[in-house]
Amino acid sequence: MASRTEKPLSEVIEQRRDTPSFDGAPISDADLKEILDAGLKMPSGFNLQPWRFVVVRTPELQRKLRAACFNQPNVEEASVVIVACGDKDGWRGDMEEMIRMGRESGMTENYAESARAIIPEFVSSHPNLSAWLNRHVMIAFTAMMLMAETLGYDTSSTEGYDSEKICQVLNLPISYEVVALLGIGRLRGPDKYNGGRFSMQRTVFEGEYGKPIKL
Ligand SMILES: Cc1cc2nc3c(=O)[nH]c(=O)nc-3n(C[C@H](O)[C@H](O)[C@H](O)COP(=O)(O)O)c2cc1C
């Protein structure tokens, strides 16, 4: 692989801003693959990986997506948009594949048998499958965002969309839930202001609620 410079994660975390406008320059397949792979390598409960991603990188589809996102321009301007979804029914087809891969690399027969017994019950009686999907999809989404920024791209996140319209545009199965859209490309014009973050005093407790952590 050719040598290249990656931004350190600490710099990415400090400097990343949500990109208001992209220049539309194309992204290489190699970089896109690396970004997608970062998400697919993330952990999930039972290793069930209920995430699904639709990659959109044609002007026509991006125009339609923009319309489904309340006309937010960065959805059309990005070099690529990754529509991050969760599949409520994915486990039905994926459980045996997850077990097959696990068995190849150290999962015991005992664990495999209990997974076969527990997973269908766990998922089908889950009180909030949307929340379950969301937590997994957003881990993978965040890894893709950070990998893209590490490779020198700029990113935008979108939760302002009409879910039904996106499902129509992308022809998504009924079991899919759209979670968020990740735009990737190069910033055009000035970056967004840094809105700052709440202090640790306000958001992190130690031991019990209300007791600020002292670091
Ligand atoms: C999951 C998620 C969804 C978002 N959706 C939108 C959106 O639909 N439209 C928008 O303008 N910004 C959206 N944002 C960007 C946030 O407003 C932005 O991240 C936040 O103000 C903090 O700014 P920063 O990312 O530049 O630090 C979203 C961010 C996240 C993480």
GROMACS .gro file of C-alpha atoms and ligand atoms in nm:
model
  246
    1MET     CA    1   0.000   0.000   0.000
    2ALA     CA    2   0.132   0.348  -0.081
    3SER     CA    3   0.243   0.547   0.220
    4ARG     CA    4   0.006   0.817   0.331
    5THR     CA    5  -0.056   1.042   0.625
    6GLU     CA    6  -0.340   0.973   0.862
    7LYS     CA    7  -0.461   1.226   1.113
    8PRO     CA    8  -0.420   1.109   1.473
    9LEU     CA    9  -0.750   1.017   1.639
   10SER     CA   10  -0.697   1.283   1.910
   11GLU     CA   11  -0.671   1.552   1.640
   12VAL     CA   12  -0.981   1.421   1.461
   13ILE     CA   13  -1.179   1.428   1.784
   14GLU     CA   14  -1.065   1.782   1.860
   15GLN     CA   15  -1.103   1.931   1.512
   16ARG     CA   16  -1.395   1.749   1.345
   17ARG     CA   17  -1.690   1.974   1.263
   18ASP     CA   18  -2.015   1.892   1.095
   19THR     CA   19  -1.959   1.997   0.735
   20PRO     CA   20  -2.202   2.260   0.609
   21SER     CA   21  -2.100   2.237   0.241
   22PHE     CA   22  -1.894   1.990   0.034
   23ASP     CA   23  -1.706   2.048  -0.293
   24GLY     CA   24  -1.829   1.721  -0.447
   25ALA     CA   25  -1.481   1.591  -0.549
   26PRO     CA   26  -1.495   1.213  -0.584
   27ILE     CA   27  -1.368   0.974  -0.319
   28SER     CA   28  -1.156   0.674  -0.420
   29ASP     CA   29  -1.298   0.323  -0.396
   30ALA     CA   30  -1.002   0.224  -0.175
   31ASP     CA   31  -1.080   0.499   0.078
   32LEU     CA   32  -1.452   0.425   0.070
   33LYS     CA   33  -1.380   0.059   0.136
   34GLU     CA   34  -1.156   0.142   0.429
   35ILE     CA   35  -1.424   0.369   0.576
   36LEU     CA   36  -1.696   0.105   0.536
   37ASP     CA   37  -1.469  -0.168   0.678
   38ALA     CA   38  -1.408   0.040   0.992
   39GLY     CA   39  -1.781   0.035   1.063
   40LEU     CA   40  -1.823  -0.332   0.984
   41LYS     CA   41  -1.547  -0.420   1.233
   42MET     CA   42  -1.733  -0.270   1.526
   43PRO     CA   43  -1.876  -0.482   1.809
   44SER     CA   44  -2.243  -0.571   1.855
   45GLY     CA   45  -2.453  -0.767   2.100
   46PHE     CA   46  -2.406  -1.142   2.033
   47ASN     CA   47  -2.198  -1.025   1.734
   48LEU     CA   48  -2.528  -1.007   1.543
   49GLN     CA   49  -2.427  -0.697   1.340
   50PRO     CA   50  -2.783  -0.579   1.269
   51TRP     CA   51  -2.655  -0.278   1.072
   52ARG     CA   52  -2.705  -0.232   0.699
   53PHE     CA   53  -2.564   0.051   0.485
   54VAL     CA   54  -2.672   0.187   0.150
   55VAL     CA   55  -2.396   0.376  -0.031
   56VAL     CA   56  -2.524   0.657  -0.252
   57ARG     CA   57  -2.289   0.834  -0.491
   58THR     CA   58  -2.478   0.936  -0.803
   59PRO     CA   59  -2.605   1.291  -0.858
   60GLU     CA   60  -2.956   1.169  -0.938
   61LEU     CA   61  -2.998   0.961  -0.623
   62GLN     CA   62  -2.832   1.226  -0.408
   63ARG     CA   63  -3.078   1.484  -0.541
   64LYS     CA   64  -3.363   1.255  -0.438
   65LEU     CA   65  -3.206   1.197  -0.097
   66ARG     CA   66  -3.168   1.571  -0.047
   67ALA     CA   67  -3.539   1.610  -0.116
   68ALA     CA   68  -3.607   1.339   0.145
   69CYS     CA   69  -3.385   1.530   0.392
   70PHE     CA   70  -3.582   1.854   0.397
   71ASN     CA   71  -3.363   1.992   0.120
   72GLN     CA   72  -3.039   1.988   0.319
   73PRO     CA   73  -2.772   2.075   0.059
   74ASN     CA   74  -2.481   1.875   0.202
   75VAL     CA   75  -2.665   1.551   0.123
   76GLU     CA   76  -2.646   1.635  -0.247
   77GLU     CA   77  -2.298   1.791  -0.238
   78ALA     CA   78  -2.116   1.512  -0.052
   79SER     CA   79  -1.886   1.283  -0.252
   80VAL     CA   80  -2.072   0.990  -0.101
   81VAL     CA   81  -2.362   0.946   0.137
   82ILE     CA   82  -2.383   0.637   0.353
   83VAL     CA   83  -2.740   0.572   0.462
   84ALA     CA   84  -2.710   0.383   0.789
   85CYS     CA   85  -2.996   0.147   0.864
   86GLY     CA   86  -3.083  -0.131   1.102
   87ASP     CA   87  -3.256  -0.453   0.999
   88LYS     CA   88  -3.509  -0.581   1.253
   89ASP     CA   89  -3.517  -0.921   1.083
   90GLY     CA   90  -3.151  -0.954   0.996
   91TRP     CA   91  -3.081  -1.193   1.284
   92ARG     CA   92  -3.307  -1.457   1.129
   93GLY     CA   93  -3.070  -1.502   0.836
   94ASP     CA   94  -2.752  -1.397   1.015
   95MET     CA   95  -2.750  -1.600   1.336
   96GLU     CA   96  -2.621  -1.920   1.176
   97GLU     CA   97  -2.354  -1.730   0.982
   98MET     CA   98  -2.242  -1.558   1.303
   99ILE     CA   99  -2.218  -1.899   1.471
  100ARG     CA  100  -2.037  -2.052   1.173
  101MET     CA  101  -1.772  -1.777   1.179
  102GLY     CA  102  -1.739  -1.801   1.556
  103ARG     CA  103  -1.704  -2.179   1.550
  104GLU     CA  104  -1.422  -2.144   1.295
  105SER     CA  105  -1.222  -1.935   1.538
  106GLY     CA  106  -1.285  -2.062   1.887
  107MET     CA  107  -1.655  -2.043   1.978
  108THR     CA  108  -1.746  -2.354   2.176
  109GLU     CA  109  -2.030  -2.587   2.071
  110ASN     CA  110  -2.181  -2.511   2.410
  111TYR     CA  111  -2.192  -2.137   2.340
  112ALA     CA  112  -2.329  -2.201   1.990
  113GLU     CA  113  -2.614  -2.409   2.131
  114SER     CA  114  -2.705  -2.152   2.394
  115ALA     CA  115  -2.688  -1.872   2.134
  116ARG     CA  116  -2.936  -2.067   1.919
  117ALA     CA  117  -3.169  -2.090   2.217
  118ILE     CA  118  -3.130  -1.737   2.356
  119ILE     CA  119  -3.108  -1.509   2.050
  120PRO     CA  120  -3.453  -1.575   1.896
  121GLU     CA  121  -3.616  -1.522   2.234
  122PHE     CA  122  -3.404  -1.215   2.312
  123VAL     CA  123  -3.478  -1.038   1.984
  124SER     CA  124  -3.841  -1.137   1.941
  125SER     CA  125  -3.933  -1.032   2.295
  126HIS     CA  126  -3.717  -0.717   2.302
  127PRO     CA  127  -3.922  -0.426   2.438
  128ASN     CA  128  -3.765  -0.171   2.206
  129LEU     CA  129  -3.608  -0.310   1.890
  130SER     CA  130  -3.561   0.037   1.741
  131ALA     CA  131  -3.341   0.134   2.035
  132TRP     CA  132  -3.154  -0.196   2.004
  133LEU     CA  133  -3.088  -0.132   1.634
  134ASN     CA  134  -2.995   0.230   1.693
  135ARG     CA  135  -2.726   0.153   1.947
  136HIS     CA  136  -2.552  -0.086   1.712
  137VAL     CA  137  -2.590   0.115   1.394
  138MET     CA  138  -2.453   0.429   1.560
  139ILE     CA  139  -2.139   0.251   1.680
  140ALA     CA  140  -2.062   0.149   1.322
  141PHE     CA  141  -2.167   0.494   1.191
  142THR     CA  142  -1.931   0.667   1.434
  143ALA     CA  143  -1.641   0.441   1.340
  144MET     CA  144  -1.698   0.526   0.972
  145MET     CA  145  -1.713   0.897   1.053
  146LEU     CA  146  -1.388   0.885   1.248
  147MET     CA  147  -1.212   0.673   0.985
  148ALA     CA  148  -1.319   0.916   0.711
  149GLU     CA  149  -1.186   1.211   0.913
  150THR     CA  150  -0.865   1.019   0.988
  151LEU     CA  151  -0.813   0.975   0.613
  152GLY     CA  152  -0.848   1.352   0.568
  153TYR     CA  153  -1.211   1.376   0.459
  154ASP     CA  154  -1.482   1.594   0.610
  155THR     CA  155  -1.813   1.452   0.726
  156SER     CA  156  -2.170   1.548   0.801
  157SER     CA  157  -2.439   1.365   0.995
  158THR     CA  158  -2.808   1.388   0.911
  159GLU     CA  159  -3.104   1.291   1.122
  160GLY     CA  160  -3.339   1.540   0.960
  161TYR     CA  161  -3.511   1.318   0.705
  162ASP     CA  162  -3.848   1.178   0.609
  163SER     CA  163  -3.799   0.808   0.674
  164GLU     CA  164  -4.075   0.695   0.439
  165LYS     CA  165  -3.929   0.895   0.152
  166ILE     CA  166  -3.582   0.750   0.206
  167CYS     CA  167  -3.726   0.398   0.211
  168GLN     CA  168  -3.900   0.473  -0.118
  169VAL     CA  169  -3.598   0.627  -0.287
  170LEU     CA  170  -3.368   0.340  -0.186
  171ASN     CA  171  -3.626   0.064  -0.216
  172LEU     CA  172  -3.560  -0.055   0.140
  173PRO     CA  173  -3.730  -0.368   0.278
  174ILE     CA  174  -4.002  -0.318   0.537
  175SER     CA  175  -3.779  -0.457   0.814
  176TYR     CA  176  -3.528  -0.173   0.767
  177GLU     CA  177  -3.514   0.135   0.988
  178VAL     CA  178  -3.320   0.437   0.870
  179VAL     CA  179  -3.098   0.561   1.154
  180ALA     CA  180  -2.883   0.843   1.012
  181LEU     CA  181  -2.702   0.957   0.698
  182LEU     CA  182  -2.326   1.009   0.683
  183GLY     CA  183  -2.201   1.251   0.418
  184ILE     CA  184  -1.833   1.228   0.328
  185GLY     CA  185  -1.628   1.461   0.108
  186ARG     CA  186  -1.417   1.774   0.122
  187LEU     CA  187  -1.526   2.094   0.289
  188ARG     CA  188  -1.613   2.384   0.062
  189GLY     CA  189  -1.593   2.732   0.212
  190PRO     CA  190  -1.571   2.804   0.583
  191ASP     CA  191  -1.614   2.524   0.838
  192LYS     CA  192  -1.894   2.532   1.092
  193TYR     CA  193  -1.832   2.719   1.417
  194ASN     CA  194  -1.736   2.506   1.716
  195GLY     CA  195  -2.042   2.512   1.936
  196GLY     CA  196  -1.846   2.377   2.235
  197ARG     CA  197  -1.934   2.094   2.470
  198PHE     CA  198  -2.074   2.083   2.821
  199SER     CA  199  -1.819   2.054   3.099
  200MET     CA  200  -1.740   1.723   3.266
  201GLN     CA  201  -1.880   1.871   3.586
  202ARG     CA  202  -2.217   1.885   3.418
  203THR     CA  203  -2.228   1.550   3.247
  204VAL     CA  204  -2.004   1.300   3.427
  205PHE     CA  205  -2.065   1.167   3.776
  206GLU     CA  206  -1.861   0.934   3.988
  207GLY     CA  207  -2.016   0.664   4.200
  208GLU     CA  208  -2.362   0.817   4.217
  209TYR     CA  209  -2.581   1.069   4.043
  210GLY     CA  210  -2.489   1.430   4.113
  211LYS     CA  211  -2.140   1.366   4.244
  212PRO     CA  212  -1.902   1.528   3.992
  213ILE     CA  213  -1.590   1.336   3.902
  214LYS     CA  214  -1.268   1.507   4.007
  215LEU     CA  215  -0.990   1.460   3.749
  216LIG     C1  216  -2.676   1.183   1.453
  216LIG     C2  217  -2.665   1.325   1.412
  216LIG     C3  218  -2.759   1.381   1.330
  216LIG     C4  219  -2.749   1.514   1.285
  216LIG     N1  220  -2.842   1.564   1.198
  216LIG     C5  221  -2.826   1.688   1.146
  216LIG     C6  222  -2.918   1.739   1.051
  216LIG     O1  223  -3.012   1.671   1.009
  216LIG     N2  224  -2.897   1.864   1.003
  216LIG     C7  225  -2.791   1.942   1.044
  216LIG     O2  226  -2.777   2.055   0.996
  216LIG     N3  227  -2.703   1.896   1.135
  216LIG     C8  228  -2.717   1.771   1.186
  216LIG     N4  229  -2.625   1.722   1.277
  216LIG     C9  230  -2.507   1.803   1.310
  216LIG    C10  231  -2.515   1.860   1.451
  216LIG     O3  232  -2.599   1.971   1.456
  216LIG    C11  233  -2.371   1.895   1.495
  216LIG     O4  234  -2.297   1.777   1.498
  216LIG    C12  235  -2.370   1.962   1.629
  216LIG     O5  236  -2.428   2.089   1.624
  216LIG    C13  237  -2.228   1.977   1.684
  216LIG     O6  238  -2.147   2.044   1.590
  216LIG     P1  239  -2.012   1.979   1.539
  216LIG     O7  240  -2.045   1.842   1.488
  216LIG     O8  241  -1.965   2.069   1.431
  216LIG     O9  242  -1.918   1.975   1.654
  216LIG    C14  243  -2.637   1.593   1.326
  216LIG    C15  244  -2.542   1.535   1.410
  216LIG    C16  245  -2.554   1.406   1.453
  216LIG    C17  246  -2.445   1.346   1.539
   0.00000   0.00000   0.00000
